[in-house]
Coordinates of C-alpha atoms (C1' of nucleotides) in Angstrom, one line a residue:
Chain A
M4 CA 0.0 0.0 0.0
A5 CA 1.2 3.5 -0.7
R6 CA 0.5 7.1 -1.5
R7 CA -2.5 7.4 0.6
S8 CA -2.1 11.1 0.9
D9 CA -4.7 11.3 3.5
H10 CA -2.6 14.2 4.8
A11 CA -0.2 16.6 3.3
P12 CA 3.4 16.0 4.6
E13 CA 3.4 19.0 6.9
E14 CA 0.0 18.0 8.2
L15 CA 1.3 14.5 8.8
K16 CA 4.4 15.9 10.7
R17 CA 2.1 17.8 12.9
L18 CA 0.0 14.7 13.6
A19 CA 3.1 12.7 14.5
L20 CA 4.3 15.5 16.8
D21 CA 1.0 15.8 18.5
A22 CA 0.9 12.0 19.0
A23 CA 4.4 12.1 20.5
R24 CA 3.5 15.0 22.7
A25 CA 0.5 13.2 24.0
I26 CA 2.6 10.2 24.9
A27 CA 5.4 12.3 26.4
A28 CA 2.9 14.2 28.5
E29 CA 1.7 11.0 30.0
E30 CA 4.7 8.8 30.2
G31 CA 7.8 10.9 29.6
L32 CA 10.8 10.2 27.4
R33 CA 10.7 6.5 28.1
G34 CA 7.2 6.2 26.5
I35 CA 8.1 7.7 23.2
T36 CA 8.8 5.0 20.6
V37 CA 8.7 5.1 16.8
R38 CA 6.2 2.3 16.7
R39 CA 3.8 3.9 19.2
V40 CA 3.9 7.3 17.5
A41 CA 3.2 5.6 14.2
E42 CA 0.4 3.5 15.6
R43 CA -1.3 6.5 17.1
I44 CA -1.5 8.3 13.8
G45 CA -2.5 5.1 11.9
Y46 CA 0.7 4.7 9.9
A47 CA 3.5 2.2 9.7
P48 CA 6.7 2.7 11.6
G49 CA 8.7 3.4 8.4
T50 CA 6.5 6.4 7.6
I51 CA 8.0 8.3 10.6
Y52 CA 11.3 8.2 8.8
N53 CA 9.8 10.0 5.9
L54 CA 9.0 12.8 8.2
F55 CA 12.0 12.9 10.5
A56 CA 15.5 11.8 10.2
N57 CA 15.1 9.6 13.3
L58 CA 13.5 9.4 16.7
D59 CA 16.0 12.0 18.1
D60 CA 15.0 14.4 15.4
L61 CA 11.4 13.9 16.2
I62 CA 12.0 14.6 19.9
V63 CA 14.0 17.7 19.1
H64 CA 11.1 19.0 17.1
L65 CA 8.7 18.2 19.9
N66 CA 11.0 20.2 22.2
G67 CA 10.9 23.1 19.8
M68 CA 7.2 23.1 20.1
T69 CA 7.5 23.1 23.9
L70 CA 9.9 26.1 23.7
D71 CA 7.4 28.0 21.7
A72 CA 4.6 27.2 24.1
L73 CA 6.8 28.3 27.0
A74 CA 7.5 31.6 25.2
D75 CA 3.8 32.1 24.7
A76 CA 3.2 31.4 28.4
L77 CA 5.8 34.0 29.4
R78 CA 4.7 36.7 27.0
A79 CA 1.7 37.9 29.0
A80 CA 3.8 38.2 32.2
A81 CA 6.5 40.1 30.4
D82 CA 4.0 42.9 29.7
A83 CA 2.9 43.2 33.3
P84 CA 3.6 46.4 35.2
V85 CA 7.2 46.8 36.1
E86 CA 6.7 46.5 39.8
T87 CA 5.2 43.0 39.7
R88 CA 6.8 41.9 36.4
A89 CA 9.6 39.8 37.8
A90 CA 7.3 37.9 40.2
Q91 CA 4.7 37.3 37.5
L92 CA 7.4 35.9 35.2
V93 CA 8.4 33.5 37.9
D94 CA 4.8 32.5 38.5
A95 CA 4.2 32.0 34.8
Y96 CA 7.3 29.9 34.5
F97 CA 6.3 27.6 37.4
D98 CA 2.7 27.5 36.1
F99 CA 4.0 26.1 32.9
V100 CA 6.3 23.6 34.5
E101 CA 3.5 22.4 36.8
R102 CA 1.0 22.1 33.9
W103 CA 3.4 20.2 31.6
P104 CA 6.0 18.6 33.9
M105 CA 6.8 15.8 31.5
L106 CA 7.1 18.0 28.4
W107 CA 9.2 20.4 30.3
S108 CA 11.4 17.6 31.6
L109 CA 11.8 16.3 28.1
L110 CA 13.4 19.7 27.2
F111 CA 16.4 18.8 29.2
E112 CA 16.2 15.1 29.8
H113 CA 16.7 14.3 26.2
R114 CA 20.2 14.4 24.9
L115 CA 21.5 13.9 21.4
P116 CA 24.1 11.1 20.9
E117 CA 27.7 12.2 21.2
G118 CA 28.9 14.2 18.2
V119 CA 25.4 15.3 17.1
D120 CA 24.4 18.7 18.1
L121 CA 21.2 20.7 18.1
P122 CA 20.0 21.8 14.7
D123 CA 20.4 25.4 13.7
W124 CA 16.7 26.3 13.9
Y125 CA 16.8 25.4 17.6
R126 CA 19.1 28.2 18.7
P127 CA 16.8 31.1 17.7
K128 CA 14.0 29.6 19.6
L129 CA 16.1 29.5 22.8
A130 CA 17.5 32.9 22.1
A131 CA 14.0 34.3 21.7
L132 CA 13.0 33.0 25.0
I133 CA 15.9 34.6 26.8
A134 CA 15.5 37.8 24.9
L135 CA 11.9 38.0 26.0
V136 CA 12.9 37.7 29.6
A137 CA 16.0 39.9 29.3
E138 CA 14.0 42.8 27.8
A139 CA 11.3 42.5 30.3
L140 CA 13.7 42.6 33.2
A141 CA 16.1 45.2 31.8
P142 CA 14.2 48.1 33.4
L143 CA 14.7 46.4 36.7
M144 CA 18.5 46.4 36.3
P145 CA 19.2 50.0 35.3
D146 CA 22.5 50.3 37.0
L147 CA 24.1 47.3 35.4
A148 CA 26.2 47.2 32.3
S149 CA 24.6 45.3 29.5
D150 CA 27.2 42.5 29.9
E151 CA 26.2 42.1 33.5
R152 CA 22.6 42.3 32.7
R153 CA 22.9 39.4 30.3
A154 CA 24.8 37.4 33.0
T155 CA 22.2 38.2 35.6
T156 CA 19.4 37.1 33.3
A157 CA 21.1 33.9 32.3
T158 CA 21.8 33.1 35.9
M159 CA 18.2 33.6 36.9
W160 CA 17.0 31.5 33.9
A161 CA 19.5 28.7 34.8
G162 CA 18.5 29.0 38.4
L163 CA 14.8 28.6 37.7
H164 CA 15.7 25.7 35.5
G165 CA 17.7 24.0 38.2
I166 CA 14.9 24.5 40.8
S167 CA 12.3 23.0 38.4
T168 CA 14.5 20.1 37.3
L169 CA 15.1 19.0 40.9
A170 CA 11.5 19.5 41.7
V171 CA 10.1 17.6 38.8
S172 CA 12.5 14.7 39.4
S173 CA 11.4 14.9 43.1
K174 CA 15.0 15.5 44.3
L175 CA 14.2 18.9 45.7
A176 CA 11.7 17.6 48.2
L177 CA 14.4 15.2 49.5
V178 CA 16.3 18.1 50.6
V179 CA 14.0 21.0 51.5
E180 CA 10.4 21.2 52.3
A181 CA 9.8 24.6 50.6
E182 CA 7.7 25.0 47.5
P183 CA 9.8 25.3 44.3
R184 CA 7.9 28.4 43.5
R185 CA 9.0 30.0 46.7
L186 CA 12.7 29.3 45.9
G187 CA 12.2 30.8 42.5
H188 CA 10.9 34.0 44.0
L189 CA 13.7 34.1 46.5
L190 CA 16.2 33.6 43.7
V191 CA 14.9 36.4 41.5
A192 CA 14.4 38.8 44.3
R193 CA 18.0 38.3 45.4
M194 CA 19.4 38.4 41.9
L195 CA 17.7 41.7 41.2
G196 CA 19.3 43.1 44.3
G197 CA 17.1 42.8 47.4
Chain B
M5 CA 29.8 -23.0 33.8
A6 CA 29.2 -21.7 37.2
R7 CA 30.4 -20.8 40.7
R8 CA 33.7 -19.3 39.5
S9 CA 34.0 -17.3 42.6
D10 CA 36.8 -15.3 41.0
H11 CA 35.4 -12.5 43.1
A12 CA 33.3 -12.1 46.2
P13 CA 29.8 -10.7 45.4
E14 CA 30.6 -7.3 46.8
E15 CA 33.8 -7.2 44.9
L16 CA 32.0 -8.2 41.7
K17 CA 29.4 -5.4 42.3
R18 CA 32.3 -3.0 42.5
L19 CA 33.8 -4.3 39.3
A20 CA 30.5 -3.9 37.5
L21 CA 30.0 -0.4 38.8
D22 CA 33.5 0.6 37.8
A23 CA 32.9 -0.8 34.4
A24 CA 29.6 1.1 34.1
R25 CA 31.3 4.3 35.3
A26 CA 34.0 4.0 32.7
I27 CA 31.4 3.6 30.0
A28 CA 29.3 6.4 31.3
A29 CA 32.3 8.8 31.6
E30 CA 33.0 8.2 28.0
E31 CA 29.6 7.9 26.3
G32 CA 27.0 8.9 28.9
L33 CA 23.7 7.2 29.7
R34 CA 23.2 6.0 26.1
G35 CA 26.4 3.9 26.3
I36 CA 25.5 1.9 29.4
T37 CA 24.0 -1.4 28.5
V38 CA 23.8 -4.6 30.5
R39 CA 25.7 -6.5 27.9
R40 CA 28.5 -4.0 27.6
V41 CA 29.0 -3.9 31.4
A42 CA 29.0 -7.6 31.6
E43 CA 31.4 -8.0 28.7
R44 CA 33.8 -5.5 30.3
I45 CA 34.1 -7.5 33.5
G46 CA 34.2 -10.8 31.7
Y47 CA 30.8 -12.2 32.8
A48 CA 27.6 -13.1 31.1
P49 CA 24.7 -10.6 30.9
G50 CA 22.7 -12.7 33.3
T51 CA 25.2 -12.3 36.1
I52 CA 24.5 -8.5 36.3
Y53 CA 21.0 -9.5 37.5
N54 CA 22.5 -11.4 40.4
L55 CA 24.1 -8.2 41.5
F56 CA 21.4 -5.6 40.7
A57 CA 17.7 -5.8 40.3
N58 CA 18.0 -4.4 36.8
L59 CA 19.8 -1.8 34.8
D60 CA 18.1 1.1 36.5
D61 CA 19.2 -0.2 39.8
L62 CA 22.8 -0.4 38.6
I63 CA 22.7 3.2 37.4
V64 CA 21.2 4.5 40.6
H65 CA 24.1 2.8 42.5
L66 CA 26.5 4.4 40.1
N67 CA 24.9 7.7 40.8
G68 CA 25.2 7.0 44.5
M69 CA 29.0 6.7 44.0
T70 CA 29.0 10.0 42.1
L71 CA 27.2 11.7 44.9
D72 CA 29.8 10.4 47.4
A73 CA 32.6 11.6 45.1
L74 CA 31.0 15.0 44.9
A75 CA 30.7 15.2 48.6
D76 CA 34.4 14.4 49.0
A77 CA 35.3 17.0 46.4
L78 CA 33.4 19.7 48.4
R79 CA 34.6 18.8 51.8
A80 CA 38.0 20.5 51.5
A81 CA 36.4 23.7 50.3
A82 CA 33.9 23.6 53.1
D83 CA 36.7 23.9 55.6
A84 CA 38.3 26.9 54.0
P85 CA 38.4 30.3 55.8
V86 CA 35.0 31.8 56.1
E87 CA 35.9 34.8 53.8
T88 CA 36.6 32.7 50.8
R89 CA 34.6 29.7 51.7
A90 CA 31.6 30.3 49.4
A91 CA 33.7 31.1 46.4
Q92 CA 35.8 28.0 47.0
L93 CA 32.7 25.8 47.2
V94 CA 31.5 27.2 43.9
D95 CA 34.9 26.5 42.4
A96 CA 35.1 23.0 43.8
Y97 CA 31.6 22.3 42.4
F98 CA 32.5 23.4 38.9
D99 CA 35.8 21.6 39.1
F100 CA 34.0 18.4 39.7
V101 CA 31.4 19.0 36.9
E102 CA 34.2 19.9 34.5
R103 CA 36.2 16.9 35.4
W104 CA 33.3 14.4 35.2
P105 CA 30.7 16.0 33.0
M106 CA 29.1 12.7 31.9
L107 CA 29.0 11.3 35.4
W108 CA 27.6 14.5 36.7
S109 CA 25.0 14.6 33.9
L110 CA 24.0 11.0 34.7
L111 CA 23.0 12.1 38.2
F112 CA 20.1 14.0 36.7
E113 CA 19.6 12.7 33.2
H114 CA 18.6 9.3 34.5
R115 CA 15.1 8.9 35.6
L116 CA 13.4 5.9 37.0
P117 CA 10.3 4.6 35.3
E118 CA 7.0 6.0 36.5
G119 CA 5.9 4.7 39.8
V120 CA 9.4 3.6 40.9
D121 CA 11.1 6.0 43.2
L122 CA 14.6 6.4 44.5
P123 CA 15.7 3.8 47.1
D124 CA 15.8 4.7 50.7
W125 CA 19.6 4.7 50.9
Y126 CA 19.8 7.4 48.3
R127 CA 18.1 10.1 50.4
P128 CA 20.8 10.3 53.1
K129 CA 23.5 10.7 50.5
L130 CA 21.8 13.7 49.0
A131 CA 21.0 15.0 52.5
A132 CA 24.6 14.7 53.5
L133 CA 25.7 16.7 50.5
I134 CA 23.3 19.5 51.3
A135 CA 24.1 19.4 55.0
L136 CA 27.7 19.8 54.2
V137 CA 27.1 23.0 52.2
A138 CA 24.4 24.3 54.6
E139 CA 26.7 24.0 57.6
A140 CA 29.6 25.5 55.8
L141 CA 27.6 28.5 54.7
A142 CA 25.6 29.0 57.9
P143 CA 28.2 31.5 59.3
L144 CA 27.7 33.6 56.2
M145 CA 23.9 34.0 56.8
P146 CA 23.9 35.0 60.5
D147 CA 20.8 37.2 60.2
L148 CA 18.5 34.6 58.7
A149 CA 16.1 32.3 60.4
S150 CA 17.1 28.7 60.0
D151 CA 14.1 28.2 57.8
E152 CA 15.3 30.9 55.4
R153 CA 18.8 29.6 55.6
R154 CA 17.7 26.2 54.3
A155 CA 15.7 27.9 51.5
T156 CA 18.7 30.0 50.5
T157 CA 21.0 27.0 50.6
A158 CA 18.6 24.9 48.5
T159 CA 18.2 27.8 46.0
M160 CA 22.0 28.1 45.6
W161 CA 22.4 24.4 45.2
A162 CA 19.6 24.2 42.6
G163 CA 21.0 27.2 40.9
L164 CA 24.4 25.8 40.5
H165 CA 22.8 22.6 39.3
G166 CA 20.8 24.5 36.7
I167 CA 23.8 26.4 35.4
S168 CA 25.8 23.2 35.2
T169 CA 23.1 21.2 33.5
L170 CA 22.7 23.9 30.8
A171 CA 26.4 24.2 30.4
V172 CA 27.0 20.4 30.1
S173 CA 24.2 20.0 27.5
S174 CA 25.7 23.1 25.7
K175 CA 22.5 25.0 26.0
L176 CA 24.0 27.7 28.1
A177 CA 26.5 28.8 25.5
L178 CA 23.6 29.2 23.0
V179 CA 22.3 32.0 25.2
V180 CA 25.2 33.7 26.9
E181 CA 28.9 33.8 26.3
A182 CA 29.9 33.9 30.0
E183 CA 31.7 31.0 31.7
P184 CA 29.3 28.9 33.8
R185 CA 31.7 29.3 36.7
R186 CA 31.3 33.1 36.5
L187 CA 27.5 32.7 36.7
G188 CA 27.9 30.4 39.7
H189 CA 29.9 33.0 41.6
L190 CA 27.4 35.7 40.6
L191 CA 24.6 33.6 41.9
V192 CA 26.2 32.8 45.2
A193 CA 27.4 36.3 45.8
R194 CA 23.9 37.7 45.3
M195 CA 22.2 35.0 47.3
L196 CA 24.4 35.7 50.2
G197 CA 23.4 39.3 50.0
G198 CA 25.9 41.5 48.1
Chain C
dT4 C1' -4.7 5.1 -21.0
dA5 C1' 0.1 4.5 -20.0
dT6 C1' 3.8 6.3 -17.5
dC7 C1' 6.1 8.3 -13.9
dA8 C1' 7.1 9.7 -9.4
dA9 C1' 6.4 9.7 -4.8
dA10 C1' 4.5 8.0 -0.6
dT11 C1' 3.8 4.0 2.3
dT12 C1' 4.6 -0.4 3.7
dG13 C1' 6.2 -4.3 6.3
dA14 C1' 9.7 -7.6 6.6
dA15 C1' 14.3 -7.8 8.1
dC16 C1' 18.4 -6.8 11.1
dA17 C1' 21.0 -5.9 15.0
dA18 C1' 20.9 -4.7 19.6
dC19 C1' 18.4 -4.1 23.7
dG20 C1' 16.5 -5.5 28.8
dT21 C1' 15.0 -9.4 31.2
dT22 C1' 14.0 -14.2 32.6
dC23 C1' 15.1 -18.8 33.8
dA24 C1' 16.1 -23.8 33.3
dA25 C1' 20.3 -26.0 33.1
dT26 C1' 24.9 -26.4 34.4
dT27 C1' 28.9 -26.4 37.2
dA28 C1' 32.0 -25.5 40.8
dA29 C1' 32.6 -24.8 45.7
dA30 C1' 31.3 -26.0 50.4
dG31 C1' 29.6 -29.2 53.9
dC32 C1' 29.5 -33.8 55.7
dG33 C1' 30.2 -38.7 56.7
Chain D
dC8 C1' 38.2 -39.1 50.2
dG9 C1' 33.5 -39.3 47.9
dC10 C1' 28.8 -37.8 48.1
dT11 C1' 25.4 -34.4 48.5
dT12 C1' 23.9 -30.0 48.8
dT13 C1' 24.0 -25.2 47.6
dA14 C1' 24.7 -21.3 45.1
dA15 C1' 26.8 -18.8 41.4
dT16 C1' 26.9 -18.5 36.5
dT17 C1' 25.6 -19.3 32.1
dG18 C1' 23.5 -18.7 27.6
dA19 C1' 19.6 -19.5 25.0
dA20 C1' 15.2 -17.5 24.5
dC21 C1' 11.5 -13.8 24.4
dG22 C1' 9.6 -9.6 23.3
dT23 C1' 10.7 -4.9 22.1
dT24 C1' 13.5 -1.4 20.3
dG25 C1' 15.5 2.0 16.3
dT26 C1' 16.5 1.8 11.6
dT27 C1' 16.8 0.4 6.6
dC28 C1' 15.1 -0.6 2.2
dA29 C1' 13.2 -3.3 -1.7
dA30 C1' 8.7 -3.8 -3.0
dT31 C1' 4.3 -2.0 -3.7
dT32 C1' 0.6 1.0 -4.7
dT33 C1' -1.5 5.2 -5.5
dG34 C1' -2.1 10.0 -7.4
dA35 C1' -0.6 13.0 -10.8
dT36 C1' 1.2 13.8 -15.5
dA37 C1' 1.3 13.5 -20.3

DNA sequence: TATCAAATTGAACAACGTTCAATTAAAGCG
DNA sequence: CGCTTTAATTGAACGTTGTTCAATTTGATA
């Protein structure tokens, strides 16, 4: 059987990614297999390889979608009044992580095989995310050189990331009883000079 | 063939873990397979299951060793003079991550299947690590309630973790040109109130 | 209507984690 | 020393995985 063309190639890609996302959201990285994704969209395993180079490629694309979704989730908070903006960004970040813990985990849990690095289109997505936050927080760091502003933003971003990673893998609770969100607010408050 | 007893069971466990560590240090999580570990120590795959419940169990044990090694690496810095202690802890942390990037990654990259959680002996290892840092830094946070001290320590720890994770997976460099270590120092300085 | 091109398949392969009956060597005993 | 018991070790086997690719079938083209 061949050339069903039930769906245009781009449409089919979307279907596959949606299927993968559904699996990932429920079971995490371990649940994503080529055969299961294919089965969910009613195609044979081989078809996946017409759409993506391999399973890693599919997962990287899924992570790209998640990055976009995270950017969307942060955008509203980035426009909040300056006084509450930082806190709202932190809350928006943790809201996202708590709503999609598995998808968010996948963002960092998945690693390409040695020697393979992230595709070129991935970098701008990440950069856009950071730029969003950097611009939103710039007014809150008026006395810093742009170099230091970037470093501060990156540190906060990495810090939130660390808190969330440990929380999601339930390693934070082993060590402290505080809510991840509270640590996030603490971090940002101190970083912005409190 | 059976009952070779070339090695006592504990000795054999050590051999298997050393083999797994060597593989992990070179190739990361993806390189660790039961068959390869078994081959490296000159035993059949089935033997691994006499020593560990399964591959996940073996990896958790390997991670336990890494936690111990990290604690050792931090201990010297924890005894440094109070003035430079925080900075030395940060340096010791990044020294460790840079020396064993793959082993350090494995600590967080590996996740148990859903429903399985970390064994009981794992928690004290993590707790010991945090306690080490918390006690070392306590003199630097004299004006904080013990509750806030714990939160601050956990935040710094998670922050360093986040910076390192992103650095090791080369996602930090996509976003900022600064050295991870520099961000670490920035984080700790601000968290300790400067 | 015949031809072409592209999409889709599914069998095949190697490698994986895991299980377990069979085997063998060491230990215990008379 | 020989016999029995016990426990360590094996390796074949099973089901599943990612990936490849020749074969096939359909939609479009001429």
